[in-house]
mmCIF file of C-alpha atoms in Angstrom:
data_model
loop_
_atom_site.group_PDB
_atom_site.id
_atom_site.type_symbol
_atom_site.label_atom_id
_atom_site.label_comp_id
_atom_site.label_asym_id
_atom_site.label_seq_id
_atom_site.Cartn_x
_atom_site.Cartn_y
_atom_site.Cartn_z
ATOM 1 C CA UNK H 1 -92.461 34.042 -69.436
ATOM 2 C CA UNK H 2 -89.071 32.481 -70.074
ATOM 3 C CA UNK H 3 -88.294 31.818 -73.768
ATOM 4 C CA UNK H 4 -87.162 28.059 -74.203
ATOM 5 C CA UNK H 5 -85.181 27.009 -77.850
ATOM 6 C CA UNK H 6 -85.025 23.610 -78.115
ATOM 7 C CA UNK H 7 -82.546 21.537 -80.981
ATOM 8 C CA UNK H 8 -82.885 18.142 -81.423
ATOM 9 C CA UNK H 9 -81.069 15.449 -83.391
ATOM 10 C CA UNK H 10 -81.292 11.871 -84.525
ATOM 11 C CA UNK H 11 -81.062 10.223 -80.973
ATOM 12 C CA UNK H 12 -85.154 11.805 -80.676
ATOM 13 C CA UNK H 13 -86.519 9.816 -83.894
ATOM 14 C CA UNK H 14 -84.019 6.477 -82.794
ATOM 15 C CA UNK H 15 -86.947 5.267 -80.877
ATOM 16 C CA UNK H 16 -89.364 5.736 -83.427
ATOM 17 C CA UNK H 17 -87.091 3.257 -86.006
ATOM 18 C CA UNK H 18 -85.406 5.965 -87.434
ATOM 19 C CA UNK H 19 -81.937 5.396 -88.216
ATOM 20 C CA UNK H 20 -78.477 7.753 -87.100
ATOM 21 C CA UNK H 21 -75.314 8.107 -88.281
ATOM 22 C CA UNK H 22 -74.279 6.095 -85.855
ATOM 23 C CA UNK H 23 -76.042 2.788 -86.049
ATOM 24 C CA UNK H 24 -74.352 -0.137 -86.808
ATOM 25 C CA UNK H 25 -76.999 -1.513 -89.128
ATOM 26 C CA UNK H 26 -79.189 -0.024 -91.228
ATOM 27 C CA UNK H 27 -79.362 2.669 -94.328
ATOM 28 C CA UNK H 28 -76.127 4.539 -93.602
ATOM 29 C CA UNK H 29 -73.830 1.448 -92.796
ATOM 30 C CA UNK H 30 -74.471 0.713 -96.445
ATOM 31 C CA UNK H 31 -72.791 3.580 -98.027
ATOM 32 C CA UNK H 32 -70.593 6.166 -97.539
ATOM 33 C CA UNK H 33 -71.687 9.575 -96.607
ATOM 34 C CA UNK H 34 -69.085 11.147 -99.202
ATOM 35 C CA UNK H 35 -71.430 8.819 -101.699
ATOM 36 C CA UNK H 36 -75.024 9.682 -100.562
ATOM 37 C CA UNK H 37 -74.819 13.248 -98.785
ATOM 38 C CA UNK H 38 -73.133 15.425 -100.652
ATOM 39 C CA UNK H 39 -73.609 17.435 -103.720
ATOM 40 C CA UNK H 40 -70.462 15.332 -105.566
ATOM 41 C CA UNK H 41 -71.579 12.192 -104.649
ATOM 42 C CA UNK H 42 -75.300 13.157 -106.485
ATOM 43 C CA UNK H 43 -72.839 14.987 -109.035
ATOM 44 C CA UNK H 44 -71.561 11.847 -109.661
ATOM 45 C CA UNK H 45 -74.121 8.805 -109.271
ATOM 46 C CA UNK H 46 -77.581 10.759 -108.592
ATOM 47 C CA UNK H 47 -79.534 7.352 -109.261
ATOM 48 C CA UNK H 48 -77.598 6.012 -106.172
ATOM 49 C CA UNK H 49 -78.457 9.002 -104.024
ATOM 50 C CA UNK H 50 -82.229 8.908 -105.104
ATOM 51 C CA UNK H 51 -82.027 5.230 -104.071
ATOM 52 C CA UNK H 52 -80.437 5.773 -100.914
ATOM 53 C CA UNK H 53 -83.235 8.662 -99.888
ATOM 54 C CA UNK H 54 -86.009 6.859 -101.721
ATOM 55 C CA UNK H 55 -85.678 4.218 -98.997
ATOM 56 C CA UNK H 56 -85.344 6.893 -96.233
ATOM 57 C CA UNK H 57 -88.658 8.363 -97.448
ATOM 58 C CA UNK H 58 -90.388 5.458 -97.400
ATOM 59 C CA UNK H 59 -89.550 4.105 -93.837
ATOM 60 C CA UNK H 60 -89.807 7.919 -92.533
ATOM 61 C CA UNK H 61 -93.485 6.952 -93.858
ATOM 62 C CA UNK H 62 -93.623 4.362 -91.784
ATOM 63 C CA UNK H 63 -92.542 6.323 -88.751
ATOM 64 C CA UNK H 64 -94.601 7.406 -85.739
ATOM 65 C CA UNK H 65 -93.903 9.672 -83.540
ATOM 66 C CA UNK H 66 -92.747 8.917 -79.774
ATOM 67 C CA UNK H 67 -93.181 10.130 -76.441
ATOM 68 C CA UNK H 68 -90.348 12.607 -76.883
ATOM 69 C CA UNK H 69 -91.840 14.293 -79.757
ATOM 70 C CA UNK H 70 -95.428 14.591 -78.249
ATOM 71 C CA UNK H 71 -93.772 15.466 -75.302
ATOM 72 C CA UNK H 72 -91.920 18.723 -76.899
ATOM 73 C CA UNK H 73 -95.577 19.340 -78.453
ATOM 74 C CA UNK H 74 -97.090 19.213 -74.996
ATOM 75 C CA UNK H 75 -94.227 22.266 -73.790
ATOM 76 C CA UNK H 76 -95.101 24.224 -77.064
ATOM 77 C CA UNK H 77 -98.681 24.094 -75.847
ATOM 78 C CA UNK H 78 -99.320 24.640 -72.282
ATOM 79 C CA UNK H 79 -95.749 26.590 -71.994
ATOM 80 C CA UNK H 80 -96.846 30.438 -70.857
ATOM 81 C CA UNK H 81 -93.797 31.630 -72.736
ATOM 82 C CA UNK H 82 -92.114 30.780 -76.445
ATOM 83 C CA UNK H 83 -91.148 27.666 -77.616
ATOM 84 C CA UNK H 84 -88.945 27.171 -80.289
ATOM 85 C CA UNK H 85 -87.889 23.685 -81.717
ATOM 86 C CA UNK H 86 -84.833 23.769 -83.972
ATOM 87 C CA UNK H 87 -84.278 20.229 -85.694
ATOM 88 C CA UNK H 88 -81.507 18.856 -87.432
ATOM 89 C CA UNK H 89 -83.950 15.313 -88.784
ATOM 90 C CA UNK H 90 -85.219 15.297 -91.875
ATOM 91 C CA UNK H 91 -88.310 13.269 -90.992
ATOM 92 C CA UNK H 92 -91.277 15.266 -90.061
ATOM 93 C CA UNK H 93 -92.255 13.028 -86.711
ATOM 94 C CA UNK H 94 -92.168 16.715 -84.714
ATOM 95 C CA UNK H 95 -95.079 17.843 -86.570
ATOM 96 C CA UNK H 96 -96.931 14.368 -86.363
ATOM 97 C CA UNK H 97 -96.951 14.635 -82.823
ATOM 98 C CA UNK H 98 -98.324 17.823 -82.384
ATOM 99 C CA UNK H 99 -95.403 20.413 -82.300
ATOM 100 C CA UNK H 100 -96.211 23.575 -84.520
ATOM 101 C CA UNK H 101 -93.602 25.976 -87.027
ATOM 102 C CA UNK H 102 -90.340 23.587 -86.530
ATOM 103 C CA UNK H 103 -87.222 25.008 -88.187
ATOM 104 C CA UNK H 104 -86.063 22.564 -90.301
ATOM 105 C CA UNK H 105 -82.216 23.381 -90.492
ATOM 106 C CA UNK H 106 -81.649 20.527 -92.925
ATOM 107 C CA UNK H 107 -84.561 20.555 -94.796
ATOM 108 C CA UNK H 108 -87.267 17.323 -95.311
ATOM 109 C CA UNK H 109 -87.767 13.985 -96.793
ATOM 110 C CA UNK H 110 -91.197 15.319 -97.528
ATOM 111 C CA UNK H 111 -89.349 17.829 -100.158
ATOM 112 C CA UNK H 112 -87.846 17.961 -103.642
ATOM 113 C CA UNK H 113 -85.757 20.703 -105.100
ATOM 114 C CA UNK H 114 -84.562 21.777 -108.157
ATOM 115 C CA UNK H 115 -80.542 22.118 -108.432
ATOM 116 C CA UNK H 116 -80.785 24.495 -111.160
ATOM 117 C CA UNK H 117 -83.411 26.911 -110.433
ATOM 118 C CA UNK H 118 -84.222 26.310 -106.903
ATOM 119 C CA UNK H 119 -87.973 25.395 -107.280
ATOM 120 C CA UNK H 120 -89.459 23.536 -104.391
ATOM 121 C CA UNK H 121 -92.361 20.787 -104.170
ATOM 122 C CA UNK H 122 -93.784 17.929 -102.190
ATOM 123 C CA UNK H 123 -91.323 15.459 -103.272
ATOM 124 C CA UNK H 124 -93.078 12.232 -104.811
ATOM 125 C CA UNK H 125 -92.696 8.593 -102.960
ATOM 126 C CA UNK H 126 -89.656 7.860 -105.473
ATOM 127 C CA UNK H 127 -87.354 10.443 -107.318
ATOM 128 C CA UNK H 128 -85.495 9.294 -110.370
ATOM 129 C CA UNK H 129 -82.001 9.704 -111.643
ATOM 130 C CA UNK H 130 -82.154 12.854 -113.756
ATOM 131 C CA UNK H 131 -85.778 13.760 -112.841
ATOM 132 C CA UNK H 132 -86.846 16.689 -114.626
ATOM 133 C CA UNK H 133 -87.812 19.767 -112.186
ATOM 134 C CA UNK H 134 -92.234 20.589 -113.021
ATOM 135 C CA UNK H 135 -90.555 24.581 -113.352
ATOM 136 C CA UNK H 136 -87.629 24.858 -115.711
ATOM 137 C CA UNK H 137 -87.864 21.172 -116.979
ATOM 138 C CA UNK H 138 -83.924 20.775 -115.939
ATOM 139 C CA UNK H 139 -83.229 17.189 -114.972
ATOM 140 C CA UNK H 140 -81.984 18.439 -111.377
ATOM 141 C CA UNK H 141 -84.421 17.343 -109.134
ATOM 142 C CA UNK H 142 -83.223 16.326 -106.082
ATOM 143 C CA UNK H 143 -84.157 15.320 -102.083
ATOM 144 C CA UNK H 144 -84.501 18.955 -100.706
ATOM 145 C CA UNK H 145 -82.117 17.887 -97.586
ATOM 146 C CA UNK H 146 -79.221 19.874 -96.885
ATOM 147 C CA UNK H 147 -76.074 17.498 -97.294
ATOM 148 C CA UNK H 148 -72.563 17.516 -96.322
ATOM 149 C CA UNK H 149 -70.788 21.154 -97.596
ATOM 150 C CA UNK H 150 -74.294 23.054 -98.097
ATOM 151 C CA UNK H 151 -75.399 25.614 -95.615
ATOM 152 C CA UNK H 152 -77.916 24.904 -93.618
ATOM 153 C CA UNK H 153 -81.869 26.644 -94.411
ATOM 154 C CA UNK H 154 -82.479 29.463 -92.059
ATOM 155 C CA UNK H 155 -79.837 30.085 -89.794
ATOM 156 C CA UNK H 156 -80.280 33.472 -89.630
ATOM 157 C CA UNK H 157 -83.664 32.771 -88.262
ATOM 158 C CA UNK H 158 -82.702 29.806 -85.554
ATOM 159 C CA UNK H 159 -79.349 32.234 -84.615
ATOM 160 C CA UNK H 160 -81.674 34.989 -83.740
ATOM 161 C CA UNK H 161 -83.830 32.773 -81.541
ATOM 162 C CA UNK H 162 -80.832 30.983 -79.978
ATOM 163 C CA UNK H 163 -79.697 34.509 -79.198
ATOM 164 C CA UNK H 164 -83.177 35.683 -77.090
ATOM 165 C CA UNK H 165 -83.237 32.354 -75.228
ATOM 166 C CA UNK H 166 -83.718 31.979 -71.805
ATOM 167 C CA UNK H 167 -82.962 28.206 -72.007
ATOM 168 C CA UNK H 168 -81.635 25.854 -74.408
ATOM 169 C CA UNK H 169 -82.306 22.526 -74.749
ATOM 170 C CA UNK H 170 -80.539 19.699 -77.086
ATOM 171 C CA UNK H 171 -81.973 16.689 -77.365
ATOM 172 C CA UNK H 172 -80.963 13.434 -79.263
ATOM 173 C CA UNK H 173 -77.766 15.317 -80.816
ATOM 174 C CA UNK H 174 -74.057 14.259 -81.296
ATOM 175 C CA UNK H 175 -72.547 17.302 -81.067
ATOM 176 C CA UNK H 176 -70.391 16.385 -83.985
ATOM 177 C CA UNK H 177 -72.099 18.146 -86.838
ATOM 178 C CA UNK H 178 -71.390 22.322 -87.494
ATOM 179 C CA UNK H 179 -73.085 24.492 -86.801
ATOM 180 C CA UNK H 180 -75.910 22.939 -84.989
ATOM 181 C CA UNK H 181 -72.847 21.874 -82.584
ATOM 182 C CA UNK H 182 -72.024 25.721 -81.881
ATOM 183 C CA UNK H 183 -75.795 26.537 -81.223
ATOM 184 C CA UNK H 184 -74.906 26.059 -77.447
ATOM 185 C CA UNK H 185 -72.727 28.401 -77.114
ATOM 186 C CA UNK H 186 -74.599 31.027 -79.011
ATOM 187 C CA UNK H 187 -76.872 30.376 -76.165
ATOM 188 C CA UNK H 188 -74.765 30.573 -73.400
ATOM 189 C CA UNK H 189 -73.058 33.607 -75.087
ATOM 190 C CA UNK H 190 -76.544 35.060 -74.494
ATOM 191 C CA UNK H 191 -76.914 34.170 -70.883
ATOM 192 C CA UNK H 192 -79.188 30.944 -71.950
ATOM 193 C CA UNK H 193 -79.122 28.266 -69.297
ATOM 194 C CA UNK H 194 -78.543 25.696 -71.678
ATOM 195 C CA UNK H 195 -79.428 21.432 -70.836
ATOM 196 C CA UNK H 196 -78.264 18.145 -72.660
ATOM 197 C CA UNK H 197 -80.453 15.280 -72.341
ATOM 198 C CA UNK H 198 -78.753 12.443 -74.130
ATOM 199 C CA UNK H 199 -78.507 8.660 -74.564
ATOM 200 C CA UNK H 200 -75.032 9.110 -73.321
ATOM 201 C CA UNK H 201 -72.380 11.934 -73.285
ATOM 202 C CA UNK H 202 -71.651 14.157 -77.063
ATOM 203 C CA UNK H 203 -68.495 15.552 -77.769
ATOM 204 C CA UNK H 204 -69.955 18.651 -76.220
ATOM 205 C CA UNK H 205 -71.486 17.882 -73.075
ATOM 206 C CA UNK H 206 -69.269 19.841 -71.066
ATOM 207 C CA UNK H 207 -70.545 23.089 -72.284
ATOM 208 C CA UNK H 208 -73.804 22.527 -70.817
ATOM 209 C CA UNK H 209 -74.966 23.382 -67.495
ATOM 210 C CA UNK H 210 -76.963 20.391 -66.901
ATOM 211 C CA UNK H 211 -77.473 17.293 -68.364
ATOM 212 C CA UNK H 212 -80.131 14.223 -68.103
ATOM 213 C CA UNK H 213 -78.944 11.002 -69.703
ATOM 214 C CA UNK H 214 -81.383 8.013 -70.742
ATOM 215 C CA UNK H 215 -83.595 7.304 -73.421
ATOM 216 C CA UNK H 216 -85.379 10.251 -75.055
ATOM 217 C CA UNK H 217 -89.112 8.186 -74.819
ATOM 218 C CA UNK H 218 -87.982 9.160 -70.758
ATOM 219 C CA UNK H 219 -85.432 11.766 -70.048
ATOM 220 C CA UNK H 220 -87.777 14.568 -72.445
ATOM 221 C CA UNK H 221 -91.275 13.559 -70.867
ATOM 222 C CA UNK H 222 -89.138 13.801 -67.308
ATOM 223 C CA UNK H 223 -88.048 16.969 -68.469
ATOM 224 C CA UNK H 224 -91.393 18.658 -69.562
ATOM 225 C CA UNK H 225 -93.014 17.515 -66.725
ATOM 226 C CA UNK H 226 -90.422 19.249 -64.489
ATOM 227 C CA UNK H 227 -90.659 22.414 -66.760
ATOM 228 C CA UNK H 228 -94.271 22.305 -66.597
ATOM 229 C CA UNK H 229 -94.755 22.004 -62.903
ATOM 230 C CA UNK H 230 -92.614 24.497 -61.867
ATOM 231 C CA UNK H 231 -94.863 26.820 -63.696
ATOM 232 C CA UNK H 232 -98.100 25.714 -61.674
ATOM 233 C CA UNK H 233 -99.479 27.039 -59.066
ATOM 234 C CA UNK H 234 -99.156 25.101 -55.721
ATOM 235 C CA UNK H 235 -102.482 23.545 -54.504
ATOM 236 C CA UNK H 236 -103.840 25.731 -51.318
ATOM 237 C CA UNK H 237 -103.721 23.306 -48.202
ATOM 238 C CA UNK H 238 -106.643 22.772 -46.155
#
């Protein structure tokens, strides 16, 4: 009953309309991260920031998700051992399709929290400039997303899973942002047999064992399918 941990990144929710880093069009080409994802940048224009993840809550609304998150869902159910999914998106398309107790490493569109006393609630369709927090009253409230320079929630947690793996899987990831970058090799430090499946190469593809390149909508069904079949029983011949 092999343990599987599985991290996956932007590249998964592409297909469902969600925007990446990457992209030459859409939300981020309009700003700056320095301006929109970090704690200075809110520091310094929070209206702008609200904006900015106002308009990523509302077409994460919008959002459906794919055959690569029911896919993952299908693993976490018919799977005889653990399944873990690690994810660095903020949307919440994992749990739409089916997949059950995703770490959330940097947190959800679907969450507000309070700068100054670290209260958390559903976050509202739109979040003001200097929104007061429904605890303390400070007007703190923010998108409770971890930005650029915060630590990411529950490390401890995903480290300690990474660590008992008997595979690891990234999905949909860049291998360009720390630490969910290093989770690999956590897993290979632990004698993980560790798989990329990718749209194309990351930085980090060589660290993996194997790798499966192609759409997520087909190299994660692909994937499952092979996971899942090697766990059946062969049929009995005549």
């Amino acid at each position: 009953m092999e343990k599987i941990v599985i991290l996956t990144g932007a590249g998964i929710s592409a297909e469902s309309g969600l925007g990446t880093f990457r992209d030459e069009a859409g939300l981020w080409s309009q700003h700056r991260i320095q301006d929109v994802a970090t704690p200075e940048g809110f520091a310094k224009n929070p209206g702008l920031v609200q904006g900015f993840y106002n308009a990523r809550r509302a077409q994460a609304a919008q959002a459906v998700p794919n055959a690569a998150h029911r896919a993952l869902a299908q693993l976490q159910r018919e799977w005889p051992g653990e399944v873990v999914i690690v994810t660095q998106n903020v949307d919440v398309l994992h749990e739409a399709g089916g997949a059950r107790d995703v770490l959330h490493m940097h947190g959800t569109l679907t969450g507000a929290l309070c700068g100054a006393c670290g209260h958390r609630w559903p976050a509202p369709p739109v979040m003001r400039a200097h929104q007061p927090c429904p605890n303390c009253t400070a007007p703190m409230a923010r998108p409770d997303v971890v930005w650029f320079g915060e630590i990411p929630y529950r490390m401890e947690q995903i480290l300690g899973h990474v660590g008992t793996a008997d595979l690891f899987a990234a999905i949909g990831t860049s291998g360009q942002v720390y630490p969910a970058a290093g989770l690999v090799d956590a897993a290979t430090a632990a004698g993980a047999h560790t798989v990329e499946l990718n749209l194309e190469p990351s930085e980090i593809t060589a660290r993996f064992c194997e790798t499966r390149f192609g759409p997520a909508t087909v190299t994660a069904p692909d994937w499952v399918a092979t996971m899942l079949n090697r766990r059946r029983p062969a049929t009995a011949g005549p």
